[in-house]
Amino acid sequence: MALRLGSIVDALGGELHGNPDVQIENIAPLETASNASLSFLSNPKYQQQLAASQAACVIVGPAMQEAALMRGACIVAAQPYLYFAKVTQLWKRQHAAAGGSGIHPSAVIDPAALVDPSASIGALCVVERGARIGADTVLKSRVSVGENCIVGERCLLHPGVVLGADGFGFAPHDGTWEKIEQLGAVRIGNDVEIGANTCIDRGALQDTVIEDGVKLDNLIQIGHNVHIGKHTAMAGCTGVAGSTVIGAHCTFGGAAMVLGHLTIADHVHISSASMVSRSIHRPGHYTGFFPIDDNAAWEKNAATLKQLYSLRERLKALEKKIKP
């Protein structure tokens, strides 16, 4: 089902330069867009792709308006990437299948669980005793919500999410491991999105907490008693060990690792594949990995790094000798 270009602007605002009656059949990247596509440009370095694009209309910022008009129709918005996001939401609403809420016949809901009537529970989901699912929340297929875990309103949990499995807690005893029972739960705030096959462990004594607006990608592991602040976002394969407290509005690149019992301030941004091994108390962008290189060169550099401490001590000794 196509959308009239003018109806998009009527719904979302922006300044349209072009024919409002053009029918938009899809949303596409600049390089693959057709004469029935709506596309967008948020980074000026892709201006060359803008000139060559066959899109019926392109969303641009004010600085790119002139370049866009030389090509054809455009919608000018203060934040083109945000406008693009809102277009995708509008598109999904217009094309959504009817009757989104309800419980799939194959889902297993414990009689002592509480599921809001407006929530949607997908195929093969399990909601255990004492769990609560908030209004307008969607659980896709095979989501498991453990005992006494809480999911807030307007959340989206993708297939395979597991909330409330036991945290990894064992006490060593004579060469064996004694299980520490995990007596807490998981509390998910409102407007949280959790990607496929992500696991969030229940707390050992207190709850694991994910605050409002957090966005978690696929295949993320959140350990027991972790607390993640509002609107923090984590890319795929990130791992957070137990009892770490992460502030609000943080970002974590893919495969970032965070050790346990740390504190990370608000507005901290961690590069992909970084290892966070100490607490971070000031906002900023942090990186902690050794750059990729030819293997032979990497091994030589790694061997040199192992000698840095002894080289530092030798340098100190030399400085003492030559100091007047």
Short mmCIF file of C-alpha atoms in Angstrom, two decimals:
data_model
loop_
_atom_site.label_atom_id
_atom_site.label_comp_id
_atom_site.label_asym_id
_atom_site.label_seq_id
_atom_site.Cartn_x
_atom_site.Cartn_y
_atom_site.Cartn_z
CA MET A 1 0.00 0.00 0.00
CA ALA A 2 1.48 3.31 -1.11
CA LEU A 3 1.49 6.51 0.93
CA ARG A 4 0.88 9.90 -0.59
CA LEU A 5 3.92 12.15 -0.14
CA GLY A 6 1.76 15.01 1.08
CA SER A 7 0.17 12.79 3.74
CA ILE A 8 3.61 12.00 5.16
CA VAL A 9 4.37 15.70 5.55
CA ASP A 10 0.90 16.35 6.96
CA ALA A 11 1.55 13.74 9.64
CA LEU A 12 5.17 14.50 10.47
CA GLY A 13 5.81 18.09 9.45
CA GLY A 14 8.84 19.18 7.47
CA GLU A 15 9.02 21.40 4.40
CA LEU A 16 8.05 19.66 1.17
CA HIS A 17 9.55 20.82 -2.13
CA GLY A 18 7.79 18.81 -4.81
CA ASN A 19 4.46 17.33 -5.81
CA PRO A 20 2.44 16.25 -2.72
CA ASP A 21 0.41 13.79 -4.80
CA VAL A 22 3.38 11.54 -5.60
CA GLN A 23 2.75 8.00 -4.33
CA ILE A 24 5.51 6.48 -2.18
CA GLU A 25 5.66 2.69 -2.43
CA ASN A 26 8.68 2.02 -0.21
CA ILE A 27 11.48 3.55 1.86
CA ALA A 28 14.94 2.81 0.52
CA PRO A 29 18.64 3.80 0.75
CA LEU A 30 19.84 6.41 -1.73
CA GLU A 31 21.77 3.92 -3.84
CA THR A 32 18.88 1.46 -4.35
CA ALA A 33 15.90 3.84 -4.34
CA SER A 34 13.51 3.85 -7.30
CA ASN A 35 11.25 6.58 -8.64
CA ALA A 36 8.60 5.38 -6.15
CA SER A 37 10.90 5.44 -3.10
CA LEU A 38 11.43 7.86 -0.25
CA SER A 39 15.05 8.08 0.90
CA PHE A 40 17.10 10.25 3.24
CA LEU A 41 20.52 11.88 3.62
CA SER A 42 21.81 12.66 7.11
CA ASN A 43 25.58 12.72 6.48
CA PRO A 44 26.96 15.25 3.96
CA LYS A 45 29.76 12.87 2.95
CA TYR A 46 27.17 10.88 0.98
CA GLN A 47 26.25 13.89 -1.16
CA GLN A 48 27.56 12.12 -4.26
CA GLN A 49 25.01 9.35 -3.73
CA LEU A 50 22.31 12.00 -3.38
CA ALA A 51 23.05 13.40 -6.84
CA ALA A 52 22.90 9.95 -8.43
CA SER A 53 19.83 8.67 -6.56
CA GLN A 54 16.64 7.78 -8.43
CA ALA A 55 14.46 8.39 -5.33
CA ALA A 56 11.13 10.13 -5.81
CA CYS A 57 11.92 12.29 -2.79
CA VAL A 58 14.82 12.61 -0.32
CA ILE A 59 14.72 13.78 3.31
CA VAL A 60 17.54 16.26 3.94
CA GLY A 61 18.66 18.87 6.44
CA PRO A 62 18.59 22.63 5.68
CA ALA A 63 22.28 22.63 4.72
CA MET A 64 21.64 20.09 1.93
CA GLN A 65 18.46 21.66 0.57
CA GLU A 66 20.10 23.30 -2.45
CA ALA A 67 21.93 20.13 -3.47
CA ALA A 68 18.75 18.09 -3.06
CA LEU A 69 16.68 20.48 -5.18
CA MET A 70 19.19 20.17 -8.01
CA ARG A 71 18.32 16.46 -8.09
CA GLY A 72 14.54 16.64 -7.54
CA ALA A 73 11.91 16.63 -4.79
CA CYS A 74 12.90 16.79 -1.14
CA ILE A 75 11.56 17.13 2.39
CA VAL A 76 13.64 19.52 4.50
CA ALA A 77 13.75 18.66 8.22
CA ALA A 78 15.95 19.98 11.03
CA GLN A 79 17.03 16.41 11.90
CA PRO A 80 16.73 14.23 8.79
CA TYR A 81 17.74 10.98 10.51
CA LEU A 82 15.11 11.51 13.22
CA TYR A 83 12.56 12.38 10.53
CA PHE A 84 13.47 9.15 8.72
CA ALA A 85 12.89 7.20 11.96
CA LYS A 86 9.44 8.76 12.31
CA VAL A 87 8.65 7.90 8.69
CA THR A 88 9.44 4.24 9.38
CA GLN A 89 7.09 4.33 12.37
CA LEU A 90 4.35 5.92 10.28
CA TRP A 91 4.87 3.34 7.56
CA LYS A 92 4.60 0.45 10.01
CA ARG A 93 1.42 1.87 11.56
CA GLN A 94 -0.18 2.25 8.14
CA HIS A 95 0.77 -1.27 7.06
CA ALA A 96 0.30 -3.11 10.36
CA ALA A 97 -1.97 -6.15 10.43
CA ALA A 98 -5.18 -5.74 12.38
CA GLY A 99 -5.63 -7.11 15.89
CA GLY A 100 -2.16 -6.80 17.39
CA SER A 101 -2.96 -7.67 21.02
CA GLY A 102 -3.83 -11.04 22.52
CA ILE A 103 -2.23 -14.28 23.67
CA HIS A 104 -1.19 -16.90 21.12
CA PRO A 105 -2.79 -20.31 21.76
CA SER A 106 0.63 -21.95 22.16
CA ALA A 107 1.82 -19.50 24.85
CA VAL A 108 1.95 -20.75 28.45
CA ILE A 109 0.79 -18.19 31.01
CA ASP A 110 0.81 -19.16 34.67
CA PRO A 111 -2.53 -18.46 36.39
CA ALA A 112 -0.65 -16.37 38.96
CA ALA A 113 0.91 -14.13 36.26
CA LEU A 114 -0.65 -10.80 35.30
CA VAL A 115 -0.80 -9.84 31.61
CA ASP A 116 -2.41 -6.55 30.63
CA PRO A 117 -5.28 -7.07 28.14
CA SER A 118 -3.60 -4.74 25.64
CA ALA A 119 -0.34 -6.74 25.63
CA SER A 120 0.57 -9.18 22.86
CA ILE A 121 2.08 -12.56 23.77
CA GLY A 122 3.53 -14.48 20.83
CA ALA A 123 3.81 -18.13 19.97
CA LEU A 124 5.53 -20.46 22.45
CA CYS A 125 6.12 -17.72 25.03
CA VAL A 126 6.28 -18.64 28.72
CA VAL A 127 5.21 -16.22 31.46
CA GLU A 128 5.83 -17.76 34.87
CA ARG A 129 4.18 -17.39 38.26
CA GLY A 130 4.06 -13.86 39.64
CA ALA A 131 5.35 -12.23 36.47
CA ARG A 132 3.70 -9.05 35.20
CA ILE A 133 3.46 -7.77 31.61
CA GLY A 134 2.47 -4.11 31.13
CA ALA A 135 0.10 -2.35 28.77
CA ASP A 136 0.83 -2.42 25.03
CA THR A 137 3.93 -4.54 25.52
CA VAL A 138 4.75 -7.07 22.80
CA LEU A 139 6.47 -10.40 23.41
CA LYS A 140 7.48 -12.00 20.13
CA SER A 141 7.80 -15.77 19.83
CA ARG A 142 9.63 -17.93 22.39
CA VAL A 143 10.15 -15.20 24.98
CA SER A 144 10.53 -16.49 28.53
CA VAL A 145 9.66 -14.28 31.50
CA GLY A 146 10.65 -15.91 34.78
CA GLU A 147 8.96 -15.94 38.16
CA ASN A 148 8.12 -12.52 39.63
CA CYS A 149 9.81 -10.62 36.80
CA ILE A 150 8.19 -7.37 35.69
CA VAL A 151 8.02 -5.92 32.18
CA GLY A 152 6.69 -2.37 31.89
CA GLU A 153 4.50 -0.67 29.33
CA ARG A 154 5.10 -0.35 25.57
CA CYS A 155 8.08 -2.69 25.62
CA LEU A 156 9.15 -4.90 22.72
CA LEU A 157 10.90 -8.21 23.40
CA HIS A 158 12.16 -9.98 20.30
CA PRO A 159 12.22 -13.77 19.78
CA GLY A 160 14.21 -15.85 22.24
CA VAL A 161 14.60 -13.24 24.99
CA VAL A 162 15.04 -14.79 28.44
CA LEU A 163 14.26 -12.70 31.51
CA GLY A 164 14.94 -14.10 34.95
CA ALA A 165 17.18 -17.11 34.43
CA ASP A 166 19.45 -17.69 37.43
CA GLY A 167 22.47 -15.45 37.73
CA PHE A 168 25.88 -17.11 37.70
CA GLY A 169 26.51 -17.53 41.42
CA PHE A 170 28.51 -20.37 42.98
CA ALA A 171 30.64 -20.66 46.13
CA PRO A 172 33.79 -22.82 45.94
CA HIS A 173 33.87 -25.72 48.39
CA ASP A 174 36.55 -28.46 48.48
CA GLY A 175 37.10 -28.33 44.74
CA THR A 176 33.41 -28.22 43.89
CA TRP A 177 30.83 -25.46 43.50
CA GLU A 178 27.94 -24.77 45.85
CA LYS A 179 25.01 -23.02 44.16
CA ILE A 180 23.95 -19.61 45.48
CA GLU A 181 20.21 -19.46 44.98
CA GLN A 182 19.14 -16.38 43.03
CA LEU A 183 16.34 -14.85 45.08
CA GLY A 184 15.81 -11.55 43.27
CA ALA A 185 13.93 -10.87 40.04
CA VAL A 186 14.22 -8.68 36.91
CA ARG A 187 12.42 -5.34 36.60
CA ILE A 188 12.09 -3.83 33.13
CA GLY A 189 10.85 -0.23 32.82
CA ASN A 190 8.64 1.33 30.16
CA ASP A 191 9.50 1.74 26.44
CA VAL A 192 12.34 -0.80 26.59
CA GLU A 193 13.33 -2.84 23.51
CA ILE A 194 15.28 -6.08 23.92
CA GLY A 195 16.81 -7.88 20.94
CA ALA A 196 16.62 -11.53 19.95
CA ASN A 197 18.22 -14.12 22.24
CA THR A 198 19.31 -11.55 24.80
CA CYS A 199 19.42 -12.83 28.38
CA ILE A 200 18.93 -10.80 31.55
CA ASP A 201 19.62 -12.73 34.75
CA ARG A 202 17.58 -12.37 37.93
CA GLY A 203 19.31 -10.83 40.92
CA ALA A 204 20.92 -12.86 43.67
CA LEU A 205 19.28 -10.89 46.50
CA GLN A 206 18.11 -7.61 44.96
CA ASP A 207 16.52 -7.25 41.52
CA THR A 208 18.29 -6.72 38.22
CA VAL A 209 16.93 -3.40 36.93
CA ILE A 210 16.58 -2.04 33.38
CA GLU A 211 15.19 1.51 33.49
CA ASP A 212 12.84 3.27 31.05
CA GLY A 213 13.83 3.68 27.42
CA VAL A 214 16.80 1.29 27.41
CA LYS A 215 17.55 -0.34 24.04
CA LEU A 216 19.38 -3.68 23.96
CA ASP A 217 20.46 -5.36 20.74
CA ASN A 218 20.60 -9.10 19.98
CA LEU A 219 22.71 -11.63 21.91
CA ILE A 220 23.46 -9.44 24.93
CA GLN A 221 24.16 -10.92 28.37
CA ILE A 222 23.23 -8.89 31.45
CA GLY A 223 24.40 -10.46 34.72
CA HIS A 224 22.63 -10.58 38.07
CA ASN A 225 22.04 -7.37 40.04
CA VAL A 226 23.09 -5.13 37.15
CA HIS A 227 21.34 -1.75 37.06
CA ILE A 228 21.11 0.07 33.70
CA GLY A 229 19.99 3.70 33.65
CA LYS A 230 17.41 5.37 31.43
CA HIS A 231 17.87 5.51 27.65
CA THR A 232 21.17 3.64 27.59
CA ALA A 233 21.74 1.63 24.39
CA MET A 234 23.90 -1.46 23.83
CA ALA A 235 24.85 -3.03 20.49
CA GLY A 236 24.99 -6.78 19.86
CA CYS A 237 27.12 -9.23 21.85
CA THR A 238 27.79 -6.79 24.69
CA GLY A 239 28.29 -8.49 28.05
CA VAL A 240 27.84 -6.95 31.49
CA ALA A 241 28.98 -8.89 34.55
CA GLY A 242 27.09 -8.93 37.82
CA SER A 243 26.43 -6.01 40.18
CA THR A 244 27.63 -3.30 37.81
CA VAL A 245 25.72 -0.02 37.84
CA ILE A 246 25.49 1.78 34.48
CA GLY A 247 24.21 5.34 34.22
CA ALA A 248 21.68 6.97 31.92
CA HIS A 249 22.18 7.91 28.26
CA CYS A 250 25.23 5.67 27.81
CA THR A 251 26.11 3.76 24.64
CA PHE A 252 28.08 0.53 24.21
CA GLY A 253 29.44 -0.62 20.86
CA GLY A 254 29.14 -4.21 19.72
CA ALA A 255 31.01 -6.85 21.71
CA ALA A 256 31.96 -4.43 24.49
CA MET A 257 32.62 -6.21 27.79
CA VAL A 258 32.04 -4.77 31.27
CA LEU A 259 33.48 -6.41 34.37
CA GLY A 260 31.43 -6.82 37.52
CA HIS A 261 30.96 -4.53 40.54
CA LEU A 262 31.82 -1.38 38.57
CA THR A 263 30.10 2.00 38.41
CA ILE A 264 29.74 3.82 35.09
CA ALA A 265 28.56 7.44 35.05
CA ASP A 266 25.83 8.97 32.89
CA HIS A 267 26.70 9.88 29.28
CA VAL A 268 29.59 7.43 28.95
CA HIS A 269 30.20 6.01 25.46
CA ILE A 270 32.19 2.78 25.06
CA SER A 271 33.72 1.82 21.71
CA SER A 272 33.03 -1.58 20.18
CA ALA A 273 35.11 -4.53 21.43
CA SER A 274 36.37 -2.52 24.41
CA MET A 275 36.96 -4.09 27.81
CA VAL A 276 35.79 -1.94 30.72
CA SER A 277 37.87 -3.13 33.67
CA ARG A 278 37.50 -0.16 36.03
CA SER A 279 34.78 2.24 37.10
CA ILE A 280 34.25 5.34 34.96
CA HIS A 281 33.13 8.42 36.90
CA ARG A 282 33.22 11.09 34.18
CA PRO A 283 31.17 11.38 30.97
CA GLY A 284 33.09 10.86 27.75
CA HIS A 285 34.08 8.45 25.00
CA TYR A 286 36.28 5.55 26.12
CA THR A 287 38.15 2.94 24.09
CA GLY A 288 40.04 -0.08 25.36
CA PHE A 289 41.37 -2.43 22.70
CA PHE A 290 44.62 -3.03 20.84
CA PRO A 291 44.34 -2.13 17.13
CA ILE A 292 44.28 -4.96 14.62
CA ASP A 293 47.49 -5.51 12.67
CA ASP A 294 49.39 -8.06 10.64
CA ASN A 295 49.79 -11.00 13.02
CA ALA A 296 53.60 -10.99 13.02
CA ALA A 297 53.70 -7.26 13.75
CA TRP A 298 50.99 -7.65 16.41
CA GLU A 299 52.98 -10.36 18.21
CA LYS A 300 56.09 -8.17 18.24
CA ASN A 301 54.15 -5.21 19.58
CA ALA A 302 52.46 -7.38 22.20
CA ALA A 303 55.85 -8.72 23.32
CA THR A 304 57.11 -5.14 23.63
CA LEU A 305 54.10 -4.11 25.66
CA LYS A 306 54.86 -6.87 28.16
CA GLN A 307 58.25 -5.23 28.78
CA LEU A 308 56.87 -1.73 29.41
CA TYR A 309 56.99 -1.98 33.19
CA SER A 310 60.62 -3.06 33.30
CA LEU A 311 61.51 -0.41 30.69
CA ARG A 312 59.83 2.23 32.85
CA GLU A 313 61.83 1.15 35.91
CA ARG A 314 65.09 1.25 33.94
CA LEU A 315 64.22 4.71 32.65
CA LYS A 316 63.57 5.92 36.19
CA ALA A 317 66.94 4.57 37.29
CA LEU A 318 68.70 6.32 34.39
CA GLU A 319 66.96 9.59 35.18
CA LYS A 320 68.18 9.41 38.76
CA LYS A 321 71.77 8.87 37.58
CA ILE A 322 71.80 11.86 35.22
CA LYS A 323 69.79 14.17 37.45
CA PRO A 324 72.02 17.09 38.53
#
